[in-house]
mmCIF file of N, CA and C in Angstrom:
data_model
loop_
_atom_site.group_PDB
_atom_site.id
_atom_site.type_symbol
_atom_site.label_atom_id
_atom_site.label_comp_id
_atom_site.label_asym_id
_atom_site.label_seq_id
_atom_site.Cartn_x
_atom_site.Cartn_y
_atom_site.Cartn_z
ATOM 1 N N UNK A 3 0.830 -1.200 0.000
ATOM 2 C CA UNK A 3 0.000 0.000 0.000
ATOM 3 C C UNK A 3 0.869 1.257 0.000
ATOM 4 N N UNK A 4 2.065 1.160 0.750
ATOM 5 C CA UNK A 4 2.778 2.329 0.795
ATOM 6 C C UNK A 4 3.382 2.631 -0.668
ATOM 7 N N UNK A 5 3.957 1.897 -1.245
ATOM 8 C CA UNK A 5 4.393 1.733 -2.363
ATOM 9 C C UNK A 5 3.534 2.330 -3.701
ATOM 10 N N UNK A 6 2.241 2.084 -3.122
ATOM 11 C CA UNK A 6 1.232 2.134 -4.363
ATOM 12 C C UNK A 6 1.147 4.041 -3.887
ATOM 13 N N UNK A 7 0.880 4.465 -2.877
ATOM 14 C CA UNK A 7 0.404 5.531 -2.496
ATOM 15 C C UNK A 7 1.539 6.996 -2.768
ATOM 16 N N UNK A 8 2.808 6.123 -2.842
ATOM 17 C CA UNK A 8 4.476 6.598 -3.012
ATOM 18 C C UNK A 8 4.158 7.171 -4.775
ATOM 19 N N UNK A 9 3.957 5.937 -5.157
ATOM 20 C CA UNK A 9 4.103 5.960 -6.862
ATOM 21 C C UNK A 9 3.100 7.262 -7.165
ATOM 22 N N UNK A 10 1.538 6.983 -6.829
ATOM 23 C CA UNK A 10 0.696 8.078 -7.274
ATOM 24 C C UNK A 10 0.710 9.497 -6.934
ATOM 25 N N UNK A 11 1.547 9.573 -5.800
ATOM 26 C CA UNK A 11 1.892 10.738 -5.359
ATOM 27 C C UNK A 11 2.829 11.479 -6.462
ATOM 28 N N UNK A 12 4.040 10.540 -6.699
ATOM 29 C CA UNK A 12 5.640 10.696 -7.784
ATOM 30 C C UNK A 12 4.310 11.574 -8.852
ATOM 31 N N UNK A 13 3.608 10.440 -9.369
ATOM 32 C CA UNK A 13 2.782 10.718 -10.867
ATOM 33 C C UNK A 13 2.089 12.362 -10.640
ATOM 34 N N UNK A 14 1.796 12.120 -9.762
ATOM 35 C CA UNK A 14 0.676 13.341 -9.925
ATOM 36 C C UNK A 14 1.606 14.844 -9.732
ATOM 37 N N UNK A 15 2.477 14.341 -9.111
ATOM 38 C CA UNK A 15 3.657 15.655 -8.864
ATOM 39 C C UNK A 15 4.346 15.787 -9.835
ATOM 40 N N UNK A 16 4.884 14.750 -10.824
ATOM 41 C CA UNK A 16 4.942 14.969 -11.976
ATOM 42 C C UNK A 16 4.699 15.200 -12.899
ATOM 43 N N UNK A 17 3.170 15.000 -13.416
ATOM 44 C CA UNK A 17 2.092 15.575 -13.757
ATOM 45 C C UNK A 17 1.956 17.242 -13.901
ATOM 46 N N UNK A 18 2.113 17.704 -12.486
ATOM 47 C CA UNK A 18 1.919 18.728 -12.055
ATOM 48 C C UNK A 18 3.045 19.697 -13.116
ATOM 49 N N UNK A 19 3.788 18.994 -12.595
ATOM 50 C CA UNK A 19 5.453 19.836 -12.938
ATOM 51 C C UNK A 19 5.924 19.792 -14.018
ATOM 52 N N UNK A 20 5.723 19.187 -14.728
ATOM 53 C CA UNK A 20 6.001 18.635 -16.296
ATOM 54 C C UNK A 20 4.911 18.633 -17.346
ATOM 55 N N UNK A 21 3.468 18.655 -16.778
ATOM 56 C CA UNK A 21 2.463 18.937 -17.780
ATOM 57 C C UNK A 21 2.410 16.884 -19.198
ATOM 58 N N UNK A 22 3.291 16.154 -18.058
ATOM 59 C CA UNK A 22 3.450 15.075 -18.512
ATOM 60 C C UNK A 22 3.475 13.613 -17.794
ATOM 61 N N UNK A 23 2.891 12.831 -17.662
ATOM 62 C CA UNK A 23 3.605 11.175 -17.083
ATOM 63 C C UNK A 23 4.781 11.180 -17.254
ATOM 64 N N UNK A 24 5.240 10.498 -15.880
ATOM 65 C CA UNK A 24 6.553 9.923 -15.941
ATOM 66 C C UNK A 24 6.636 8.904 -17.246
ATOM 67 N N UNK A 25 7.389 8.639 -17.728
ATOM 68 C CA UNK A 25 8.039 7.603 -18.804
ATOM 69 C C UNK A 25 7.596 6.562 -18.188
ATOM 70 N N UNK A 26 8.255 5.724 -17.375
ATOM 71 C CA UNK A 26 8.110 4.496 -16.492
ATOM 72 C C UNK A 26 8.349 4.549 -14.868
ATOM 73 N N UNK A 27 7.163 4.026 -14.245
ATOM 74 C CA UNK A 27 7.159 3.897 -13.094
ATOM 75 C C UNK A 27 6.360 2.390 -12.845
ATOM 76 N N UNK A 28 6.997 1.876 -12.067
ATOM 77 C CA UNK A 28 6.692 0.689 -12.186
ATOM 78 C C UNK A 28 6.904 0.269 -10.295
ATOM 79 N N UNK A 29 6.076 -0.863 -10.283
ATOM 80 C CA UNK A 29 6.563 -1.683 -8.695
ATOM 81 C C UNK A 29 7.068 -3.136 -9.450
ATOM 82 N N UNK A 30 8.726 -2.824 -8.276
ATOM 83 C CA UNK A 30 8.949 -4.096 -8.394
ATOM 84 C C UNK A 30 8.558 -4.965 -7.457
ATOM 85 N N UNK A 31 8.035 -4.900 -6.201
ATOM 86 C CA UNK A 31 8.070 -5.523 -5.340
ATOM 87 C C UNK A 31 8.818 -5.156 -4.110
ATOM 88 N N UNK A 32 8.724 -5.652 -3.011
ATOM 89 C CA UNK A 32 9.704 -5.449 -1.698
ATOM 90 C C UNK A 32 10.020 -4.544 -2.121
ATOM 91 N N UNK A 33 9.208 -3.100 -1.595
ATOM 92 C CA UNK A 33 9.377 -1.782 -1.827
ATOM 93 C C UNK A 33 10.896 -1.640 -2.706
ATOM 94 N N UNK A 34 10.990 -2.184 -3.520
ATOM 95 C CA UNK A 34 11.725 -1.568 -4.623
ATOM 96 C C UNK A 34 10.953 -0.802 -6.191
ATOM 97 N N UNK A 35 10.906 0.383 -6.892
ATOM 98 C CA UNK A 35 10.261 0.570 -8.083
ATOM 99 C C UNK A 35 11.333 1.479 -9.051
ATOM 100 N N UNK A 36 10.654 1.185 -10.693
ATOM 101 C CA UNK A 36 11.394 1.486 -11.462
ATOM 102 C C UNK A 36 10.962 2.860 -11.874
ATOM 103 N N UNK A 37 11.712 3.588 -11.823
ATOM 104 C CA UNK A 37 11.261 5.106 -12.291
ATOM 105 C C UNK A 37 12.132 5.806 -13.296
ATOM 106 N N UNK A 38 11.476 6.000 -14.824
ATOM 107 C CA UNK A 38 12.316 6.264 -15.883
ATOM 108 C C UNK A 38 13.695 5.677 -15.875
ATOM 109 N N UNK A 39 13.784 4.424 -15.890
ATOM 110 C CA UNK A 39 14.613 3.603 -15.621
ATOM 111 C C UNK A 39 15.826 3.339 -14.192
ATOM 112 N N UNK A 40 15.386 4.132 -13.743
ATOM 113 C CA UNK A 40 16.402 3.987 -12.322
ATOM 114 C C UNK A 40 15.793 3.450 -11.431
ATOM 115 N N UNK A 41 15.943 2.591 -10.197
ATOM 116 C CA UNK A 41 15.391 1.257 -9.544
ATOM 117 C C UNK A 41 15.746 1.896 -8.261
ATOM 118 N N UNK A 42 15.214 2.135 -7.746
ATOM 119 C CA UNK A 42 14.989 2.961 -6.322
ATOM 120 C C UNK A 42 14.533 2.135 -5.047
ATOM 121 N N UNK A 43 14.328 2.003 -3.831
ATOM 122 C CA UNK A 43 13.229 1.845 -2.949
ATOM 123 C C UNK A 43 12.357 3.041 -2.756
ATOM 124 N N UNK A 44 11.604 2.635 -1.882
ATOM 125 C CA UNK A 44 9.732 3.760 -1.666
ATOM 126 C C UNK A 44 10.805 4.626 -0.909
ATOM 127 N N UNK A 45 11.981 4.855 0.011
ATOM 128 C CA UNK A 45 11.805 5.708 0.435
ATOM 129 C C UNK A 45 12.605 6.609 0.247
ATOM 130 N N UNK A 46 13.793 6.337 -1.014
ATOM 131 C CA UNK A 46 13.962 7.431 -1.918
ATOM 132 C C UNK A 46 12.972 7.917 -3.218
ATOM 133 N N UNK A 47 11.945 7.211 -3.156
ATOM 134 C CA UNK A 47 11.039 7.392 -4.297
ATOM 135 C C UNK A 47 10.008 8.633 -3.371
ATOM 136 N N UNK A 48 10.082 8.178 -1.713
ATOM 137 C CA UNK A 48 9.144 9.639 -1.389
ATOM 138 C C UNK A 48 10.113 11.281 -1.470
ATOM 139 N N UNK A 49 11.544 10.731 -1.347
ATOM 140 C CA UNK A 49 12.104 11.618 -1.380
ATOM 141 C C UNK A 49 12.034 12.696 -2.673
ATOM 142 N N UNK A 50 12.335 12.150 -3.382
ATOM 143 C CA UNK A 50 12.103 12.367 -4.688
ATOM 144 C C UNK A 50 10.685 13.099 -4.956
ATOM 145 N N UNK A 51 9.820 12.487 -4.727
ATOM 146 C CA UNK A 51 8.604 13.346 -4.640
ATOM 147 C C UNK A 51 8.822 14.766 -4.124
ATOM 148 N N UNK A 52 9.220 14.459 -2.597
ATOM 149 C CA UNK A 52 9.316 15.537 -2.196
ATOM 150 C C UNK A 52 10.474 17.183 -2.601
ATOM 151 N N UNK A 53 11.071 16.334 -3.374
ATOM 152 C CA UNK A 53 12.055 17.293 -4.333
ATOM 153 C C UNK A 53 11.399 17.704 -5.298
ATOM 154 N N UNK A 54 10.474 17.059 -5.914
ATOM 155 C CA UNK A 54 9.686 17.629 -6.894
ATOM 156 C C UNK A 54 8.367 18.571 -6.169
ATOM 157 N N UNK A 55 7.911 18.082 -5.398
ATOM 158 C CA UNK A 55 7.080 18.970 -4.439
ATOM 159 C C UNK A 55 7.509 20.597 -4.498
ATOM 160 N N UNK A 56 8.799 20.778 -3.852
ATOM 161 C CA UNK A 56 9.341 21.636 -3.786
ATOM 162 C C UNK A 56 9.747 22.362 -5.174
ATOM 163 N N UNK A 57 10.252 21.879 -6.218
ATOM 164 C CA UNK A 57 10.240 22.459 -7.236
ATOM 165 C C UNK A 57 8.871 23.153 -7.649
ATOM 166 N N UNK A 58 7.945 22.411 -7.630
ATOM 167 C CA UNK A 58 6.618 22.554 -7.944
ATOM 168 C C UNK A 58 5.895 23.925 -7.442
ATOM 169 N N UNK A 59 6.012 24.457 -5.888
ATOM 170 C CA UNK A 59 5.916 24.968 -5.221
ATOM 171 C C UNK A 59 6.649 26.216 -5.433
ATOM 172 N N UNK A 60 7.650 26.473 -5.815
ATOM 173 C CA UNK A 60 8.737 26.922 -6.518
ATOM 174 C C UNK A 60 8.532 28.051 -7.902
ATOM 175 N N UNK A 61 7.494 26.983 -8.675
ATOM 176 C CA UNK A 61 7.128 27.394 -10.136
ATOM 177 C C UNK A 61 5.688 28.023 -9.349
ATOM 178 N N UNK A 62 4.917 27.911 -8.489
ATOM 179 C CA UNK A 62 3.640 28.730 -7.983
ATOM 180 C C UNK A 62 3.945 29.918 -7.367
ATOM 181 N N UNK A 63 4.885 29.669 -7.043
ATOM 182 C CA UNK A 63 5.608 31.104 -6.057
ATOM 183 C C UNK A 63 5.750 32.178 -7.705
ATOM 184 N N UNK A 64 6.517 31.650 -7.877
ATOM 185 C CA UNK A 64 7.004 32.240 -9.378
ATOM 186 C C UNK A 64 5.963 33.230 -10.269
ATOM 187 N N UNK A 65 4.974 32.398 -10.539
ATOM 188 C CA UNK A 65 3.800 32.692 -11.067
ATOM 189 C C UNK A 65 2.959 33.905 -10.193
ATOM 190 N N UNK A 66 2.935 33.291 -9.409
ATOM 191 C CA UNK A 66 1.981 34.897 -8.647
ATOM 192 C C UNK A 66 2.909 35.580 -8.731
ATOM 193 N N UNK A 67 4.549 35.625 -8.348
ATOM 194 C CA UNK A 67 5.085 36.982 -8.231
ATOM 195 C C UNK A 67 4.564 37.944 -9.591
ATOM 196 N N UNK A 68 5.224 37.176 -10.672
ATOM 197 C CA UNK A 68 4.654 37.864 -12.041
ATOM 198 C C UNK A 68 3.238 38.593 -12.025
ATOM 199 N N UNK A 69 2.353 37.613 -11.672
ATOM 200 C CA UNK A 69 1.004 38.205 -11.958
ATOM 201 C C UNK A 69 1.068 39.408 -11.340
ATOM 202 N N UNK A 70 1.634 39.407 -9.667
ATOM 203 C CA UNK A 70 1.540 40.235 -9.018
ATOM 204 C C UNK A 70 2.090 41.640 -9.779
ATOM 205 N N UNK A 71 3.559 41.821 -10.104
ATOM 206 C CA UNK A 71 4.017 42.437 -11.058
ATOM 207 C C UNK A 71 3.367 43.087 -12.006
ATOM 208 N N UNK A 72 2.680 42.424 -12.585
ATOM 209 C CA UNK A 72 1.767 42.644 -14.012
ATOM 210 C C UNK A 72 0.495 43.573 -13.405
ATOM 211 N N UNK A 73 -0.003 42.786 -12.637
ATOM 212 C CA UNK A 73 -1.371 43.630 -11.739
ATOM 213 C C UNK A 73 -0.746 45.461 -11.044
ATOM 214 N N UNK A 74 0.106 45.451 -10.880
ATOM 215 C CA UNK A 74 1.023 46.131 -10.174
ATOM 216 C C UNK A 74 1.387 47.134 -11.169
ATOM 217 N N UNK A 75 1.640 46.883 -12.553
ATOM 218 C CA UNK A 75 1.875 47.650 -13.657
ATOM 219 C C UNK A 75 0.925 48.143 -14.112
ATOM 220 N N UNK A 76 -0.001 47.146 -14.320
ATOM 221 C CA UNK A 76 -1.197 47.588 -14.863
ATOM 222 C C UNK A 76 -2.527 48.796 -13.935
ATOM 223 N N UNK A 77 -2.092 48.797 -12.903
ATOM 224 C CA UNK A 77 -2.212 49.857 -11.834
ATOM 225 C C UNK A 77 -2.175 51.366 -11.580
ATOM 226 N N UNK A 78 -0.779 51.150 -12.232
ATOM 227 C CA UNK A 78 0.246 52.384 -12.414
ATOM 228 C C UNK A 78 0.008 53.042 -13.912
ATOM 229 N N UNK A 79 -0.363 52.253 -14.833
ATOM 230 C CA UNK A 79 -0.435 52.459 -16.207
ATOM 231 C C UNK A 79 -2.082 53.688 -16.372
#
């Protein structure tokens, strides 16, 4: 279950961040899985998530600053 809950998390954060599926993600079993070919366990695979989390988070920050910017110009204009 952890494994399964690890993977959909990876997907959807990748998803998020890439506007794409991972290539391959796969369970091998005894929390080991294959992710765009590199063979990991779950609990560098949550890590990993969580690096992408943060990127992710990263690109939202990003985005409002701009808007903010833009709203901010468009103010002044």
């Amino acid at each position: 279950m952890r494994v399964e809950k690890a993977m959909a998390r990876y997907s959807n954060l990748y998803l998020s961040l890439y506007q794409r599926s991972p290539k391959e993600l796969r369970d091998l079993g005894n929390n080991w899985v294959l992710v765009n070919g590199a063979r990991m366990n779950v609990d560098e695979l949550e890590n990993l998530s969580e690096e992408l989390n943060r990127e992710y988070q990263q690109v939202l920050a990003n985005k409002r600053n701009l808007v903010k910017k833009m709203l901010s110009w468009f103010s002044k204009a």
